[in-house]
Coordinates of N, CA and C and ligand atoms in Angstrom, one line a residue:
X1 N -44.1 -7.8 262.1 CA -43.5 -8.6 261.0 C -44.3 -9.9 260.8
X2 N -44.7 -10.1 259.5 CA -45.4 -11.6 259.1 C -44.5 -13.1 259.5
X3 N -45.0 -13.5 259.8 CA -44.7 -15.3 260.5 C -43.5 -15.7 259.4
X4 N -44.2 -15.6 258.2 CA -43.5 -16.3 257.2 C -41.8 -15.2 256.5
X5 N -41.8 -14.2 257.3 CA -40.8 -13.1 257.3 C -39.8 -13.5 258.7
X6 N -40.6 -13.9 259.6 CA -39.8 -13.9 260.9 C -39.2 -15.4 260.7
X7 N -39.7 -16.5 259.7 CA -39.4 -18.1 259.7 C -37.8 -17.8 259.0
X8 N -38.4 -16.4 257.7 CA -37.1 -16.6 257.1 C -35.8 -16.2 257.5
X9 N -35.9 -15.1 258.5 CA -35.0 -14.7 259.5 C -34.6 -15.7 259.9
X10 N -35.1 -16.5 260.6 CA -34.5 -17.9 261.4 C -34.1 -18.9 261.6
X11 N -34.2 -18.7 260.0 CA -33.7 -19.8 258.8 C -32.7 -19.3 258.7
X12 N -32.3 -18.2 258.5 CA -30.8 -17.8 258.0 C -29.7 -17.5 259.2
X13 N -30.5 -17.2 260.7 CA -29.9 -17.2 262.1 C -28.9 -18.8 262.5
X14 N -30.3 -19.4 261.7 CA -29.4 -20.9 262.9 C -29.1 -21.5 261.2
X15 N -28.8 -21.5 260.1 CA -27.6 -21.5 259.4 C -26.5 -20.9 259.6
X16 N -26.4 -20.0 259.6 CA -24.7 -19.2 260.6 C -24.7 -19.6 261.5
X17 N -25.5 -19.9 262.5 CA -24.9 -20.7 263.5 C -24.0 -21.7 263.2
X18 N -25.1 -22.8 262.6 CA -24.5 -23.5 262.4 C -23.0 -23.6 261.8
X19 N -22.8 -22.7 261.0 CA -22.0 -22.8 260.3 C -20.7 -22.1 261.2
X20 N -21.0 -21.3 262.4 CA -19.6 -21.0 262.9 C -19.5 -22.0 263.9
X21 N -20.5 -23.0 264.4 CA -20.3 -23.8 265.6 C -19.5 -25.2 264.6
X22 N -19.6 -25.0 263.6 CA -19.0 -26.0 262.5 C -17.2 -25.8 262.1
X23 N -17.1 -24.6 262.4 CA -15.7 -23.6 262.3 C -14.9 -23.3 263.9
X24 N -16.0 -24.0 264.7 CA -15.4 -23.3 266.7 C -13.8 -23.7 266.6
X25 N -13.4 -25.2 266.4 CA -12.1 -25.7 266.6 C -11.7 -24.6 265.5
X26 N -10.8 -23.9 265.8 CA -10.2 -22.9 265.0 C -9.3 -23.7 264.1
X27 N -9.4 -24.0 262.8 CA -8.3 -24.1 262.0 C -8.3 -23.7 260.6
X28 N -7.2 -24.0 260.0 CA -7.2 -23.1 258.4 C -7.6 -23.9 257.5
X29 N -8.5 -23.6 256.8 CA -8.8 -23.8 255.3 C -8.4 -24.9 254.8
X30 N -9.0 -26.3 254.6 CA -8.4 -27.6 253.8 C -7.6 -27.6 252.8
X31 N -6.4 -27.6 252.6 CA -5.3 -27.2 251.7 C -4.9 -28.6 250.9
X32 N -5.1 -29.5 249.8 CA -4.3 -30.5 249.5 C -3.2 -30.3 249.2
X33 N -2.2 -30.9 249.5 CA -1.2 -30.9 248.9 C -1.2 -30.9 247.0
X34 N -0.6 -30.0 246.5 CA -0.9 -29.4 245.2 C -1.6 -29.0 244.5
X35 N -2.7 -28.9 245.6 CA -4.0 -28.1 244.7 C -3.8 -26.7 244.7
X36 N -4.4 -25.6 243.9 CA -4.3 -24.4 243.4 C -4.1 -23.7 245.0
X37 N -5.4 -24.1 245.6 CA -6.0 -23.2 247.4 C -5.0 -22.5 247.4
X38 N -4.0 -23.7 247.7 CA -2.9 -23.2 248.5 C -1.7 -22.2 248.0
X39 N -1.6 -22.4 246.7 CA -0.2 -21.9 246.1 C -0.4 -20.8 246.0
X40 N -1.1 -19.8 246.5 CA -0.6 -18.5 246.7 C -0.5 -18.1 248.3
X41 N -0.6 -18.8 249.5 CA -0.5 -18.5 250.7 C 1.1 -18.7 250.7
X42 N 1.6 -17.2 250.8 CA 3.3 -17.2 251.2 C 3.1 -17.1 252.7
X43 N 4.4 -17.2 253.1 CA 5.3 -17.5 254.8 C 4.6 -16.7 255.2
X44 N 4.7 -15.3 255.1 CA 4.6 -14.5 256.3 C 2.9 -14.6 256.6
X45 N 2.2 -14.8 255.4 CA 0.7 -15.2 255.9 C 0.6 -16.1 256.9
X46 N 1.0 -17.4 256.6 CA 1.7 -18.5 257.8 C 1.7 -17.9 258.9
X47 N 2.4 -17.0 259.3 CA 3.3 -16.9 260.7 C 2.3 -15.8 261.5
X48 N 1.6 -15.0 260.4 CA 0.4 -14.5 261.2 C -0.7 -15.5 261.8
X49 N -0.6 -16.6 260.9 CA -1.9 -17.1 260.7 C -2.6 -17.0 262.4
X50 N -1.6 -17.3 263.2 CA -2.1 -18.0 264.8 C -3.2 -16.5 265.4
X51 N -2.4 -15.4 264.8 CA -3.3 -14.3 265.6 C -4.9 -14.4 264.7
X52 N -4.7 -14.5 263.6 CA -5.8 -14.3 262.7 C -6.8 -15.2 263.6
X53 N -6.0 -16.3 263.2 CA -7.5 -17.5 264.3 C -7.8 -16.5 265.3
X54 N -6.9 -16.1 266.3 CA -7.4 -15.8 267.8 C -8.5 -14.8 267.5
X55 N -8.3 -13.8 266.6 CA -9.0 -12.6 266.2 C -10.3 -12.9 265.9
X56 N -10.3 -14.2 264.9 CA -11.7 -14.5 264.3 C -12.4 -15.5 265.5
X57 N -11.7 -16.2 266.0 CA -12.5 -17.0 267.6 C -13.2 -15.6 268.4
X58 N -12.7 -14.6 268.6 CA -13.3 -13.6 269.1 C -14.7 -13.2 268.9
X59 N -14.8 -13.4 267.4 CA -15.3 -12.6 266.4 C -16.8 -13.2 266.5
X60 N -16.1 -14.9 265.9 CA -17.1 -15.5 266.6 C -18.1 -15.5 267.7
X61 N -17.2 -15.5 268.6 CA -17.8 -15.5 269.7 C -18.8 -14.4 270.2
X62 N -19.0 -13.5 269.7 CA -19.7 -12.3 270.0 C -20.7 -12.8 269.0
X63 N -20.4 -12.9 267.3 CA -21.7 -13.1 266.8 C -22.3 -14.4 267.0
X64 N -21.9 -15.4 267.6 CA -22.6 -16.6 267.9 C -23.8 -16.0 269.2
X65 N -23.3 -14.9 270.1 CA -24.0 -14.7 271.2 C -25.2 -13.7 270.1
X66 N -24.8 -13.0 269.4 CA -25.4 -12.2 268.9 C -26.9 -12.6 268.2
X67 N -26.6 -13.9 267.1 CA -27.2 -14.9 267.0 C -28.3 -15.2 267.8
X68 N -27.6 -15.9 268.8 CA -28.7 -16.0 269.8 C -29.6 -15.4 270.8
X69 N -29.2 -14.6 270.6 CA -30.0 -13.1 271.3 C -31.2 -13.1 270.2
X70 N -30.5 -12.9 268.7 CA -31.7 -13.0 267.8 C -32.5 -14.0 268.0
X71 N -32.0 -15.2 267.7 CA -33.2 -16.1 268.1 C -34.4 -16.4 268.8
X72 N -33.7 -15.6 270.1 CA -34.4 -15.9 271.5 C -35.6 -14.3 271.2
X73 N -35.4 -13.9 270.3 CA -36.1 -12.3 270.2 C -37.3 -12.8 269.6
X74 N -36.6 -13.4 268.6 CA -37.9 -14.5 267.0 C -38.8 -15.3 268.5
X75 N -38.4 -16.1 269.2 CA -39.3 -16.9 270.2 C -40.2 -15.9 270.8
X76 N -39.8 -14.9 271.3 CA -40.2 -14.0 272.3 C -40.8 -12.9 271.1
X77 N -40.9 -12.7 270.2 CA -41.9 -12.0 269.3 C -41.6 -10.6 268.9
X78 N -40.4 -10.6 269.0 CA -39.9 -8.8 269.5 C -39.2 -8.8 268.4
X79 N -38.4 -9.7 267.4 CA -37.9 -9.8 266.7 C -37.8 -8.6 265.4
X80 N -36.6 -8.3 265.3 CA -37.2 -7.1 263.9 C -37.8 -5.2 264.4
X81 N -37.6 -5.5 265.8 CA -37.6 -4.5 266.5 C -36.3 -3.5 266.8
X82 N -36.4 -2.2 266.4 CA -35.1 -1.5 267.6 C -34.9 -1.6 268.8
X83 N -34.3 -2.0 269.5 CA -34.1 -2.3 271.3 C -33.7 -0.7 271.7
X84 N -33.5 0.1 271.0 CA -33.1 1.2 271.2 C -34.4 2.1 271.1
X85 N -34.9 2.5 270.0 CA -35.9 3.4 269.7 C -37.4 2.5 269.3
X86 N -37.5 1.0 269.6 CA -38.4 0.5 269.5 C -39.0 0.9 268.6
X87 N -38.6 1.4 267.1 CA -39.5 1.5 265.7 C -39.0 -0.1 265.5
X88 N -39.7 -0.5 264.3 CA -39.0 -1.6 263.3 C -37.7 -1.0 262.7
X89 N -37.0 -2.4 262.2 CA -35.6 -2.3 261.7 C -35.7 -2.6 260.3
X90 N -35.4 -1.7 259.2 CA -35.8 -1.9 257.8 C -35.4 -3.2 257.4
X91 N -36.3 -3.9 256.7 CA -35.8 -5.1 256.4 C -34.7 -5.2 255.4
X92 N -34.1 -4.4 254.7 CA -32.7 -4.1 254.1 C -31.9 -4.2 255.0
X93 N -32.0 -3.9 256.3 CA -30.9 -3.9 257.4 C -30.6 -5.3 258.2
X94 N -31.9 -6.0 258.3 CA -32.1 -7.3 258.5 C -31.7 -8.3 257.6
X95 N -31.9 -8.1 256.8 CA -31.1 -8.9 255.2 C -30.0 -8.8 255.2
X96 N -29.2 -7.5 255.9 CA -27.9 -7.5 255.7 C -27.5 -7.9 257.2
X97 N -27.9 -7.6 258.0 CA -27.3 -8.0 259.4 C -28.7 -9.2 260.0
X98 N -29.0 -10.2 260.0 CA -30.1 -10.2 260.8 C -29.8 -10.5 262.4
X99 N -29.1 -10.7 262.7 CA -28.8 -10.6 264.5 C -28.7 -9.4 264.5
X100 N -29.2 -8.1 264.5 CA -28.7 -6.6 264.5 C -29.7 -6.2 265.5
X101 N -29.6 -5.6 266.6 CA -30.5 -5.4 267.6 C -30.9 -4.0 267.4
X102 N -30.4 -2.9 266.8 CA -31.1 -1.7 266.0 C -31.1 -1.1 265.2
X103 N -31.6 -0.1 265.1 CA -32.3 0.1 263.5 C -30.4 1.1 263.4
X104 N -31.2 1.3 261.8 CA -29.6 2.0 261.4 C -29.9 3.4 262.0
X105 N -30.2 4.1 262.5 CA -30.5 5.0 262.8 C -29.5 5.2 264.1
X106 N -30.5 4.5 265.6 CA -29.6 4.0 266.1 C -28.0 3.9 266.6
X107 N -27.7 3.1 265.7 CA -26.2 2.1 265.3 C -25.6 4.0 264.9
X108 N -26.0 4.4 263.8 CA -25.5 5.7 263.5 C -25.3 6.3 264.6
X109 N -26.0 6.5 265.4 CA -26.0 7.2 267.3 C -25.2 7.0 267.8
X110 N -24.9 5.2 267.8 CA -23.9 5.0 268.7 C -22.6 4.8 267.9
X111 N -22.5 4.7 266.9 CA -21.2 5.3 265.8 C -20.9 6.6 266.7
X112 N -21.8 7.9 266.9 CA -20.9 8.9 267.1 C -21.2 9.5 265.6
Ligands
ZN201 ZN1 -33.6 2.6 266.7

């Protein structure tokens, strides 16, 4: 993979970072009082809401590690590789996932 392919990968790694380490304190959505946001969230969304957080702190937390797994791949030069079948990982698959540690091929395998 070219330098200037692997910059842009990295660029887009530690913006999602950043952006769920920006989201860690779990809470909902800045609501003003009377603005539109809000006026369609009814009660029973409410009363879910506490699992939702817990679900997406989860969620987080895997792709923050996942993240950085990529990152540490981009340093270490491996980046963009299958960890699995060691081909490259199409760059359509990296544009859609780029923390994704293998090729769709792979991921298909371990789908079953
Ligand atoms: Zn593979």
């Amino acid at each position: 993979m070219r330098s200037i392919e692997v910059k842009k990968y990295k660029d887009i790694l530690e913006k999602k970072k950043e952006g769920l380490m920006a989201s860690a304190p779990a809470r909902t959505p800045p609501t003003e009082p009377g603005s539109k946001s809000g006026d369609w969230i009814d009660q029973s969304s409410q009363e879910n809401d506490v699992h939702v957080r817990l679900a997406l702190k989860q969620t987080d937390a895997k792709l923050l590690r996942a993240i950085d797994e990529a990152i540490h791949r981009i340093e270490q030069g491996t980046y963009g590789i299958c960890m699995e079948c060691e081909n490259e990982i199409a760059p359509a698959r990296l544009d859609a996932v780029p923390w994704t540690r293998v090729c769709i091929d792979c991921k298909a395998k371990q789908q079953g």
